[in-house]
GROMACS .gro file of C-alpha atoms in nm:
model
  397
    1UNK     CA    1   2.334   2.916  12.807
    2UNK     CA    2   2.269   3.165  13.064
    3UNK     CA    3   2.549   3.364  13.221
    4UNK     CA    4   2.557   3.459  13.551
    5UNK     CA    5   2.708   3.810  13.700
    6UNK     CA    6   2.746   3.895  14.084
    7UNK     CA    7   2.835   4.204  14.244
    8UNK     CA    8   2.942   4.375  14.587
    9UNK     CA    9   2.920   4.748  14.387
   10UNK     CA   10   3.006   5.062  14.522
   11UNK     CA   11   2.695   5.267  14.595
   12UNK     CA   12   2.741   5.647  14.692
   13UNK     CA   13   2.541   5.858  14.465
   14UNK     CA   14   2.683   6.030  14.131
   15UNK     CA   15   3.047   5.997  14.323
   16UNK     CA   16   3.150   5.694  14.224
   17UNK     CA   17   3.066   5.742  13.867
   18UNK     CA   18   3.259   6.038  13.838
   19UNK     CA   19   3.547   5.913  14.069
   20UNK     CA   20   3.551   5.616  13.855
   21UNK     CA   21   3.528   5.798  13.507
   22UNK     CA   22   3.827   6.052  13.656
   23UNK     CA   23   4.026   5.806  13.721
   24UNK     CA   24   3.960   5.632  13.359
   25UNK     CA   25   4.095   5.988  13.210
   26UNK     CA   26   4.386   5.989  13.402
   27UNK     CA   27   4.512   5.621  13.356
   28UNK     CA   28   4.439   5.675  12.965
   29UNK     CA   29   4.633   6.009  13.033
   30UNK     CA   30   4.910   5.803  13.225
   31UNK     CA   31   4.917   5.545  13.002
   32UNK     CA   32   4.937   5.733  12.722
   33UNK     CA   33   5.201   6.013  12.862
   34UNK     CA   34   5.371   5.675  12.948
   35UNK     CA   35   5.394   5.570  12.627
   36UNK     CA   36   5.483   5.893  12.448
   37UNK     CA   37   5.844   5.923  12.691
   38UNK     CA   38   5.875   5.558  12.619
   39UNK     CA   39   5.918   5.601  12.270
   40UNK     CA   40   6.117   5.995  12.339
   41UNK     CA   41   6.326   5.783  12.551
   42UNK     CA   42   6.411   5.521  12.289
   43UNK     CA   43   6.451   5.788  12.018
   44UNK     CA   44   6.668   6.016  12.279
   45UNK     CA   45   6.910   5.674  12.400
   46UNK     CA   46   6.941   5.622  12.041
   47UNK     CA   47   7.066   5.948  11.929
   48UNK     CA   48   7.301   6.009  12.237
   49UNK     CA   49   7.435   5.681  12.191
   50UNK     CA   50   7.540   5.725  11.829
   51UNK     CA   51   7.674   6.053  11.947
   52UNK     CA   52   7.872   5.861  12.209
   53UNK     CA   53   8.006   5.624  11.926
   54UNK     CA   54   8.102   5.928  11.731
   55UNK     CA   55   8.288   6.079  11.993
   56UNK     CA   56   8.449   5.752  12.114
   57UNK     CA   57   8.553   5.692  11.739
   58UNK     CA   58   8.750   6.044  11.721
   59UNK     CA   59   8.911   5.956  12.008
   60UNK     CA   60   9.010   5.593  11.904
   61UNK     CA   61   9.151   5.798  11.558
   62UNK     CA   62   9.338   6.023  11.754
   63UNK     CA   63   9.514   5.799  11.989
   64UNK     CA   64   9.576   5.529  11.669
   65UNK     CA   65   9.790   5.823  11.550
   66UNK     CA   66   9.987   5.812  11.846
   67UNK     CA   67  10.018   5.438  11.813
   68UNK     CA   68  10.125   5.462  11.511
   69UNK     CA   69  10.366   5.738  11.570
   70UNK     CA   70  10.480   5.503  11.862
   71UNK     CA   71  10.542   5.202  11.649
   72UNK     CA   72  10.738   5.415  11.355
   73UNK     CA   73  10.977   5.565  11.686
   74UNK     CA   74  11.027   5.166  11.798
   75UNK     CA   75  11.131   5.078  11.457
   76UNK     CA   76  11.371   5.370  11.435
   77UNK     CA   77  11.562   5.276  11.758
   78UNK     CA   78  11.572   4.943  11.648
   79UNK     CA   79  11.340   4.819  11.944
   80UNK     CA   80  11.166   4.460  11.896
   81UNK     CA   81  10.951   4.489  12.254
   82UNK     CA   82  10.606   4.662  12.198
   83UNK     CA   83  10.485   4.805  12.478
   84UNK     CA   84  10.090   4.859  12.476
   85UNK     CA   85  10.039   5.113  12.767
   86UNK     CA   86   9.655   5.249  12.827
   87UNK     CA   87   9.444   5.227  13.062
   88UNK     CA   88   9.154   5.386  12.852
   89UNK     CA   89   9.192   5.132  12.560
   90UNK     CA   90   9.236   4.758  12.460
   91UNK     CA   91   9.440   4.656  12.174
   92UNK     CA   92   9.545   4.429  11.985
   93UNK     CA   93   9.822   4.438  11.685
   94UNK     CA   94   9.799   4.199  11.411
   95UNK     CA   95  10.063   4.103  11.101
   96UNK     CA   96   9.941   4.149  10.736
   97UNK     CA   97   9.836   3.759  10.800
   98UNK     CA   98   9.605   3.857  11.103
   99UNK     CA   99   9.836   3.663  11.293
  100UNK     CA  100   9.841   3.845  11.711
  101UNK     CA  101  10.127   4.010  11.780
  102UNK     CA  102  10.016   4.165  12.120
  103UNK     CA  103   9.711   4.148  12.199
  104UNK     CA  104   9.475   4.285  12.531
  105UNK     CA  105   9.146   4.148  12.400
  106UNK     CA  106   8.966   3.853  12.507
  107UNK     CA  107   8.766   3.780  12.213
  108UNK     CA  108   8.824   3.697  11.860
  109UNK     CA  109   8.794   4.002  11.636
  110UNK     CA  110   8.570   4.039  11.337
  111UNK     CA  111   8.742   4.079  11.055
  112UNK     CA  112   8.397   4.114  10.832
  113UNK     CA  113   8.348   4.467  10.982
  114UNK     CA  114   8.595   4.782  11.059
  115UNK     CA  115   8.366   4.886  11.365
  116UNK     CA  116   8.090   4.687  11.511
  117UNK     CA  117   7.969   4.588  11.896
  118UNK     CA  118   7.962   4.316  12.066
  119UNK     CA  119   7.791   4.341  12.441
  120UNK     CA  120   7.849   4.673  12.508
  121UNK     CA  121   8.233   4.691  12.383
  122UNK     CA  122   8.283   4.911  12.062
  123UNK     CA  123   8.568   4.759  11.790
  124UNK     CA  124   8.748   4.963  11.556
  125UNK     CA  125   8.978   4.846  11.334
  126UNK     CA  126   9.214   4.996  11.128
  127UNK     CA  127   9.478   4.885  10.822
  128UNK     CA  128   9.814   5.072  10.915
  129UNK     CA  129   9.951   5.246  10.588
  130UNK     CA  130  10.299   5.181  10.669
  131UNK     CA  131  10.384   4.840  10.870
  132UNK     CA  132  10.599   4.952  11.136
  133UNK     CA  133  10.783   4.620  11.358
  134UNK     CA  134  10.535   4.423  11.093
  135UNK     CA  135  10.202   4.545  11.248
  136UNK     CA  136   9.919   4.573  10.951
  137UNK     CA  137   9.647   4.579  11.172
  138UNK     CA  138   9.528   4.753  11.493
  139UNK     CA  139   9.200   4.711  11.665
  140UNK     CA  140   9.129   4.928  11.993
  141UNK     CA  141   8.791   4.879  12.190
  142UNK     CA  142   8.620   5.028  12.435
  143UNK     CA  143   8.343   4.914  12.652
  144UNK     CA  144   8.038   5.201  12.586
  145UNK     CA  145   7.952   5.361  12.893
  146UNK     CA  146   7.569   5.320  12.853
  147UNK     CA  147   7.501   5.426  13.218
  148UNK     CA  148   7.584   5.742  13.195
  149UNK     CA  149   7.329   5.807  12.884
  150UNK     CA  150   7.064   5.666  13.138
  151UNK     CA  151   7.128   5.852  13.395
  152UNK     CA  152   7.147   6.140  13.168
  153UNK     CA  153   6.805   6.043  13.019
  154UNK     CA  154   6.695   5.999  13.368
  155UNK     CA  155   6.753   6.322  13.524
  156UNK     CA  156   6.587   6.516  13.218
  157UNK     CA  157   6.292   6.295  13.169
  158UNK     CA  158   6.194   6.169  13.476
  159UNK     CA  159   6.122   6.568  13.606
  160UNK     CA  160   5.957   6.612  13.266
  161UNK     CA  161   5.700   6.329  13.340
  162UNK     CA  162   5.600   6.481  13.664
  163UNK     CA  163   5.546   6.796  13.572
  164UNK     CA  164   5.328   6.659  13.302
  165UNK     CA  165   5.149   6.420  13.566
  166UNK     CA  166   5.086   6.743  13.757
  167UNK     CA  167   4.982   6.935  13.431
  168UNK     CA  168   4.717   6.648  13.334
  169UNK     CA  169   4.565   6.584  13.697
  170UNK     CA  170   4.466   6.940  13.712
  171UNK     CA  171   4.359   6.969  13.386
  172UNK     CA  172   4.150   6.641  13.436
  173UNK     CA  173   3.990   6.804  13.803
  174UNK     CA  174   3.908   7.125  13.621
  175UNK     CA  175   3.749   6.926  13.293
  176UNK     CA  176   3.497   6.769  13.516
  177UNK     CA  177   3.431   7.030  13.727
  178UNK     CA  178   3.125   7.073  13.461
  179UNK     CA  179   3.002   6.760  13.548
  180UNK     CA  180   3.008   6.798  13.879
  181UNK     CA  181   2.806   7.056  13.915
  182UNK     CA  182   2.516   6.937  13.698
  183UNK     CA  183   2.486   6.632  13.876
  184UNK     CA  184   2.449   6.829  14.192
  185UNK     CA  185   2.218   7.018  13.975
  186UNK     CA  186   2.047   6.756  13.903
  187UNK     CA  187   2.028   6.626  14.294
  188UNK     CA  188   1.946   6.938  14.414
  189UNK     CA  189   1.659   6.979  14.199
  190UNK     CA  190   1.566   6.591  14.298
  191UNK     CA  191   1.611   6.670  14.707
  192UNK     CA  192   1.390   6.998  14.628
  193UNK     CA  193   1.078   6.795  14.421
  194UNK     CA  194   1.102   6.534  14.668
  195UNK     CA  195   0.947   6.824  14.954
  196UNK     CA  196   0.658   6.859  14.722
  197UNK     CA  197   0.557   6.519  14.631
  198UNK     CA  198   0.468   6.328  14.956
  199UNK     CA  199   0.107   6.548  15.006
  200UNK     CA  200  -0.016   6.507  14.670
  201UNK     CA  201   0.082   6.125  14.620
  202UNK     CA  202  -0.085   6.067  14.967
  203UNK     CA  203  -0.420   6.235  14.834
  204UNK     CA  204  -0.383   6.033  14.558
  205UNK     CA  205  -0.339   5.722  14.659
  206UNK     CA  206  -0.616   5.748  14.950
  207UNK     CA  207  -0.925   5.900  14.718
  208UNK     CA  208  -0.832   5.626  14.477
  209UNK     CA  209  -0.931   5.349  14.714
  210UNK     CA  210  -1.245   5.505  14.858
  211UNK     CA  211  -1.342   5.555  14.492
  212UNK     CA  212  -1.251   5.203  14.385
  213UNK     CA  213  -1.435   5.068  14.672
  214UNK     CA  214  -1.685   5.252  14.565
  215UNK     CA  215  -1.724   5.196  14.246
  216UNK     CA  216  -1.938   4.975  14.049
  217UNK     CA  217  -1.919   4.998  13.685
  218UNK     CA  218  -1.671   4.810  13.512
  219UNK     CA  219  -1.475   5.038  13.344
  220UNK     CA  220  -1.454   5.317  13.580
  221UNK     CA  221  -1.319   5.099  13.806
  222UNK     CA  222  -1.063   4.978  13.530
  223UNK     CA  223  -1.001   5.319  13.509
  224UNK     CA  224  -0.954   5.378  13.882
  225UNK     CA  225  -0.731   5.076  13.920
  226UNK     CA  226  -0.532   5.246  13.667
  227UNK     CA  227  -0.516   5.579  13.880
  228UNK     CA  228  -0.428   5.335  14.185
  229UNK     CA  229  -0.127   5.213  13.980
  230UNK     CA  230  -0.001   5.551  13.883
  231UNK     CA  231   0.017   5.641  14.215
  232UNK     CA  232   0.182   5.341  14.384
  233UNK     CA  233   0.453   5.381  14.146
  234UNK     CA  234   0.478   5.756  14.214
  235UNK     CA  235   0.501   5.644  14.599
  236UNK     CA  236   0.768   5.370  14.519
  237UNK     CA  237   0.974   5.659  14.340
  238UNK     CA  238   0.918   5.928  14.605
  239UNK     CA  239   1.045   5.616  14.894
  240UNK     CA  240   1.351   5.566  14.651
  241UNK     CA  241   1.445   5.929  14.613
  242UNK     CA  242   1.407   5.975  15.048
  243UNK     CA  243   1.620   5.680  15.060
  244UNK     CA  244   1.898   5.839  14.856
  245UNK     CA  245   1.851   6.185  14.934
  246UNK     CA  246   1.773   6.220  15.277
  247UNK     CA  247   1.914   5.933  15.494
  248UNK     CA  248   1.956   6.162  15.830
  249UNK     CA  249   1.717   5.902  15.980
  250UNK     CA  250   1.902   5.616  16.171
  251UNK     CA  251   1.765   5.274  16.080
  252UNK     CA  252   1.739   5.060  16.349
  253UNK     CA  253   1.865   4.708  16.311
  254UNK     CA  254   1.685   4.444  16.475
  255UNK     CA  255   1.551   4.075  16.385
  256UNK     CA  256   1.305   4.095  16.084
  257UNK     CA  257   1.084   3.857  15.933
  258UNK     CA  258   1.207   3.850  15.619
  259UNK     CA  259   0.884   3.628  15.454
  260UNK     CA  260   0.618   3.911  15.635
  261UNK     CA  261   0.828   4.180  15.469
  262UNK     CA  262   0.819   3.992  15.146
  263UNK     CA  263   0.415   3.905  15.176
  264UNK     CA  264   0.373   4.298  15.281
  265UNK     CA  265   0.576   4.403  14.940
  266UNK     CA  266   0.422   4.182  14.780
  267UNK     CA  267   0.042   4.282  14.865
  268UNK     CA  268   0.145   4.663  14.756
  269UNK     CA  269   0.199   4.533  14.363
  270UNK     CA  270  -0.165   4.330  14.372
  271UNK     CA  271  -0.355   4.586  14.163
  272UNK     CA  272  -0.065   4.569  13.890
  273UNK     CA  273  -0.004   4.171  13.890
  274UNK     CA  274  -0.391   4.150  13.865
  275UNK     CA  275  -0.384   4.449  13.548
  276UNK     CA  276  -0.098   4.271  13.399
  277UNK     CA  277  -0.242   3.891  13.433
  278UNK     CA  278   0.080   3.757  13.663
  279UNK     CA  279   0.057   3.443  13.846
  280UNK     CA  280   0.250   3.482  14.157
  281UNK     CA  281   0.378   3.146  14.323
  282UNK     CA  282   0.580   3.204  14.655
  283UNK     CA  283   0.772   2.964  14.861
  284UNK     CA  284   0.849   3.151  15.173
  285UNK     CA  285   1.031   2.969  15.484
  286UNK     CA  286   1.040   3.186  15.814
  287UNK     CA  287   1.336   3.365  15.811
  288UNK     CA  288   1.475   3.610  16.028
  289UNK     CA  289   1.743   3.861  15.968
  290UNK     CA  290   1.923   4.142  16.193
  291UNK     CA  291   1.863   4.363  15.974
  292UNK     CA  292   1.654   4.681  15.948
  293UNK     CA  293   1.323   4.700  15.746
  294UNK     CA  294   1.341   5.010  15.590
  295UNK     CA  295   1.608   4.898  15.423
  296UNK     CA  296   1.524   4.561  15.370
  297UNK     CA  297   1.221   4.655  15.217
  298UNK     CA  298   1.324   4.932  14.970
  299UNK     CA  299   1.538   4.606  14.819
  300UNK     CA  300   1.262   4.404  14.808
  301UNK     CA  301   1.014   4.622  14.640
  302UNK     CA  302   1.255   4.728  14.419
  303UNK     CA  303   1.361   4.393  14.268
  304UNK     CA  304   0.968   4.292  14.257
  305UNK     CA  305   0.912   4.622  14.049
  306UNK     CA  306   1.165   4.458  13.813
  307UNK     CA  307   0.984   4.151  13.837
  308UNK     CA  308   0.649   4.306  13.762
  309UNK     CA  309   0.717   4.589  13.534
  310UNK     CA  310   0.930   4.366  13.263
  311UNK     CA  311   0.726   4.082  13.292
  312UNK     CA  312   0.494   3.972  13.029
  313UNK     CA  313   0.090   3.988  13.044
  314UNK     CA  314  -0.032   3.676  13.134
  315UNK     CA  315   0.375   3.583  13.288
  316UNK     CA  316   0.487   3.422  13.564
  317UNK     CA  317   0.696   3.535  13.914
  318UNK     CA  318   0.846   3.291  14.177
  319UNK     CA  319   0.945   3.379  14.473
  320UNK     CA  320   1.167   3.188  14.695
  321UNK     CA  321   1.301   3.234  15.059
  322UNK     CA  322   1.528   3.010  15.255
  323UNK     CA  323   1.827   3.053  15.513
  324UNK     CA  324   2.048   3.135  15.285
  325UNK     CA  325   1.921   3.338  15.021
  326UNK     CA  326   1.578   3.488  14.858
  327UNK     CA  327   1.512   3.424  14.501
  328UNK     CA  328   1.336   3.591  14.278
  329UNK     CA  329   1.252   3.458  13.951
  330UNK     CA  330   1.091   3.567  13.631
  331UNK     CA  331   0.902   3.472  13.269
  332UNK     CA  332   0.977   3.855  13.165
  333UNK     CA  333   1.181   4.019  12.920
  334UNK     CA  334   1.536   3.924  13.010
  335UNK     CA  335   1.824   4.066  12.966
  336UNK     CA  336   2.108   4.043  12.673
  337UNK     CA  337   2.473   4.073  12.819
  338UNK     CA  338   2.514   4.447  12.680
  339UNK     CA  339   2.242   4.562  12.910
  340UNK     CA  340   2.353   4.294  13.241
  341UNK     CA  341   2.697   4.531  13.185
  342UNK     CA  342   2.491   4.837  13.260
  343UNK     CA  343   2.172   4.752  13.476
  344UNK     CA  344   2.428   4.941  13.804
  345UNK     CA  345   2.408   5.212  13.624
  346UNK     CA  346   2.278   5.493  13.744
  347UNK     CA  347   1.982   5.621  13.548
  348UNK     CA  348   1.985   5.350  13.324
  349UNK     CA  349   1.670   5.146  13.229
  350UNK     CA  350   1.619   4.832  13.021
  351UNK     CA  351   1.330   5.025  12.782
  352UNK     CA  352   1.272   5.409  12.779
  353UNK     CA  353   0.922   5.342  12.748
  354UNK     CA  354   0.896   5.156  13.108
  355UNK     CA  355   0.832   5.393  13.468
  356UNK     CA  356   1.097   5.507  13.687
  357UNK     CA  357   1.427   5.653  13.716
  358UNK     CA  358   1.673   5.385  13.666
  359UNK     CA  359   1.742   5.411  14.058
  360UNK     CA  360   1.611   5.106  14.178
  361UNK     CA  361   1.930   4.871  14.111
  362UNK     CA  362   2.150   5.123  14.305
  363UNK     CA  363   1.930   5.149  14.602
  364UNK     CA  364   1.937   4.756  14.602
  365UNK     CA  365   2.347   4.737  14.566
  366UNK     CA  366   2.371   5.041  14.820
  367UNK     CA  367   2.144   4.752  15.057
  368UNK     CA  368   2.362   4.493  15.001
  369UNK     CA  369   2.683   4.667  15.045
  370UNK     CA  370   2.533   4.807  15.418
  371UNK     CA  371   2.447   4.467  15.501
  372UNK     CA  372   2.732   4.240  15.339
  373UNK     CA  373   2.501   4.079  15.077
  374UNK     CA  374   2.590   3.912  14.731
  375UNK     CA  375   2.382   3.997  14.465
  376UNK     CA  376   2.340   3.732  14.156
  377UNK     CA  377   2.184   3.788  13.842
  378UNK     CA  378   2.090   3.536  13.589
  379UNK     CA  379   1.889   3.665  13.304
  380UNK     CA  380   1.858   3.518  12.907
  381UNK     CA  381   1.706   3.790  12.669
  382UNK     CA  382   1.317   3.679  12.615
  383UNK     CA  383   1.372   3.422  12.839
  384UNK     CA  384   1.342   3.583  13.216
  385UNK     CA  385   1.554   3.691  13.468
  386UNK     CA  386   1.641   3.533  13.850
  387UNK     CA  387   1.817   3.762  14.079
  388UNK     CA  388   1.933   3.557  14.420
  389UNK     CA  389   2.022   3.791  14.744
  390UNK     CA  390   2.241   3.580  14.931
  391UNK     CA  391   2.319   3.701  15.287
  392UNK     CA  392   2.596   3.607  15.583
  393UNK     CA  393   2.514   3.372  15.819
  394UNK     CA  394   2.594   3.577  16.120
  395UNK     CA  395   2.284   3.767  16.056
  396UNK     CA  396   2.055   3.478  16.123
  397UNK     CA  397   1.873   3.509  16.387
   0.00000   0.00000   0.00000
């Protein structure tokens, strides 16, 4: 079954690939500093909290004594009221049958355990050595302040995070600073080659057709057509790399015939289609686009290089144009889903041992982005490839 993948992509030059991989490091750097005061913070609320308990449970020792000291002065002045006065505790005083004999707590105690919590309120309870007015037992609770240890937790981690936020997006900015600067390198050295090219691909390309018209034995003019190739490709590169590099021209925008443009693209791949055996079928209605035809045409010719340069000898291409979209179909190579995940790619081609510079997708997504276009691919490995444009109405002329 063939899968299908469309795309509206983001199409500056090396920017958005190291935007995008910058901002990869610092979500993993996020996520993972994230993660690490997670667990600090679980390991931090645990600790103060058992140091909470500890210090709540001297304090519940300390005041039993004075309960208990309380109780023995009752007994002594022959006084049968008990009086349970504190604001800080709750408590309850039980017989040696765990029957109530004042109580301030609301829920049934558990006798299993001498200190335990139940939703947030710490028990203690504690067998009286002497049984003063017949109290055995006495349990006092508390309800933990757990609050406070978050705020506490708050105000020392929360500060700590930041800083490291801080730390980690300047340490990312100054990691890629490397990379940076080769790709502009690597532009720069692109935007200079690009001066020098246009002259001798001209020459080229011009004594190769007086010489193949010329010509008359076979396999010189094999050989020429050859030469012709060579060149038309180096032309197709040098357009793609002005496109990219130097776009101070303003393209003008105006109705297009999008089938002409097509048949025009179309004629400048004839020596290769012929070299490589393709039959070339078109189905071209008259279409017109506001559009304008530089660009327009640097997205055709690109997706018919595709077309033509991993087809098959002896394959197939289909071309189809209607109001709504242009097709272009296929018998070729194909394409498995690990390499439809990077064909936008900068760079990246399908075979290192085909032409080009693996720009030819990103010109074609930088087109559709100017121009509001959705870009389809459907593509089986060995089994061909159909990329659909498919444009807005509203520019229909």
């Amino acid at each position: 079954m063939k899968s299908k993948q469309s795309a509206l992509w983001d199409t500056a030059l090396h920017e958005p690939f190291l935007k995008a991989t910058l901002r990869q490091f610092q979500l993993l750097y996020l996520g993972s500093m994230g993660l690490l005061f997670l667990v600090l913070a679980f390991f931090v609320y645990t600790i103060e909290k058992e140091q909470l308990i500890a210090k709540e449970m001297r304090s519940m020792n300390t005041y039993l004594s004075l309960l208990e000291n309380q109780l023995k002065e009752h007994q002594l002045h022959y006084s049968k009221e008990i009086r349970i006065d504190t604001k800080e505790y709750a408590i309850a005083l039980y017989d040696i049958d765990r029957i109530p004999i004042a109580t301030q707590l609301k829920e049934k105690p558990d006798w299993t355990n001498t200190v335990w919590i139940n939703e947030g309120i710490l028990y203690s309870r504690h067998t009286l050595s002497a049984y003063f007015l017949g109290v055995a037992n006495v349990i006092i609770a508390k309800k933990i302040d757990s609050v406070t240890i978050i705020q506490h937790l708050a105000a020392l981690l929360i500060p700590l995070f930041f800083i490291m936020v801080i730390v980690g997006w300047i340490l990312s900015r100054i990691a890629f600073k490397p990379a940076q600067k080769a790709f502009d390198t690597i532009d720069t050295f692109i935007q200079h080659a690009t001066h020098d090219l246009n002259t001798p691909i001209a020459a080229i390309l011009s004594n190769s057709r007086i010489l193949e018209e010329k010509m008359t034995d076979p396999t010189l003019l094999r050989l020429t057509q050859r030469i012709i190739i060579g060149a038309k490709t180096l032309n197709a590169l040098y357009d793609d790399l002005v496109y990219l590099n130097f776009q101070t021209k303003t393209h003008v925008v105006k109705p297009e015939p999008i089938d002409q443009l097509i048949q025009e693209q179309l004629s400048l791949f004839d020596t290769l289609c012929e070299y490589k055996k393709l039959t070339v079928t078109t189905r071209l209605s008259a279409v017109m686009l506001r559009v304008s035809s530089d660009e327009f045409q640097r997205l055709i010719n690109n997706l018919l290089s595709n077309a033509v340069k991993y087809n098959k000898s002896n394959g197939w291409i289909t071309l189809t144009l209607t109001d709504e979209y242009l097709s272009i179909k296929d018998g070729g190579i194909g394409l498995s889903e690990e390499e439809k995940s990077k064909i936008f790619e900068r760079y990246w081609r399908v075979g290192s041992f085909e032409t080009g510079l693996g720009i030819g997708m990103e010109i074609v997504v930088r087109v559709c982005k100017v121009y509001g276009l959705t870009l389809t691919i459907d593509s089986e490995k060995n089994q061909g490839s159909e990329i659909i444009v498919r444009w807005p109405k509203s520019l229909l002329v």
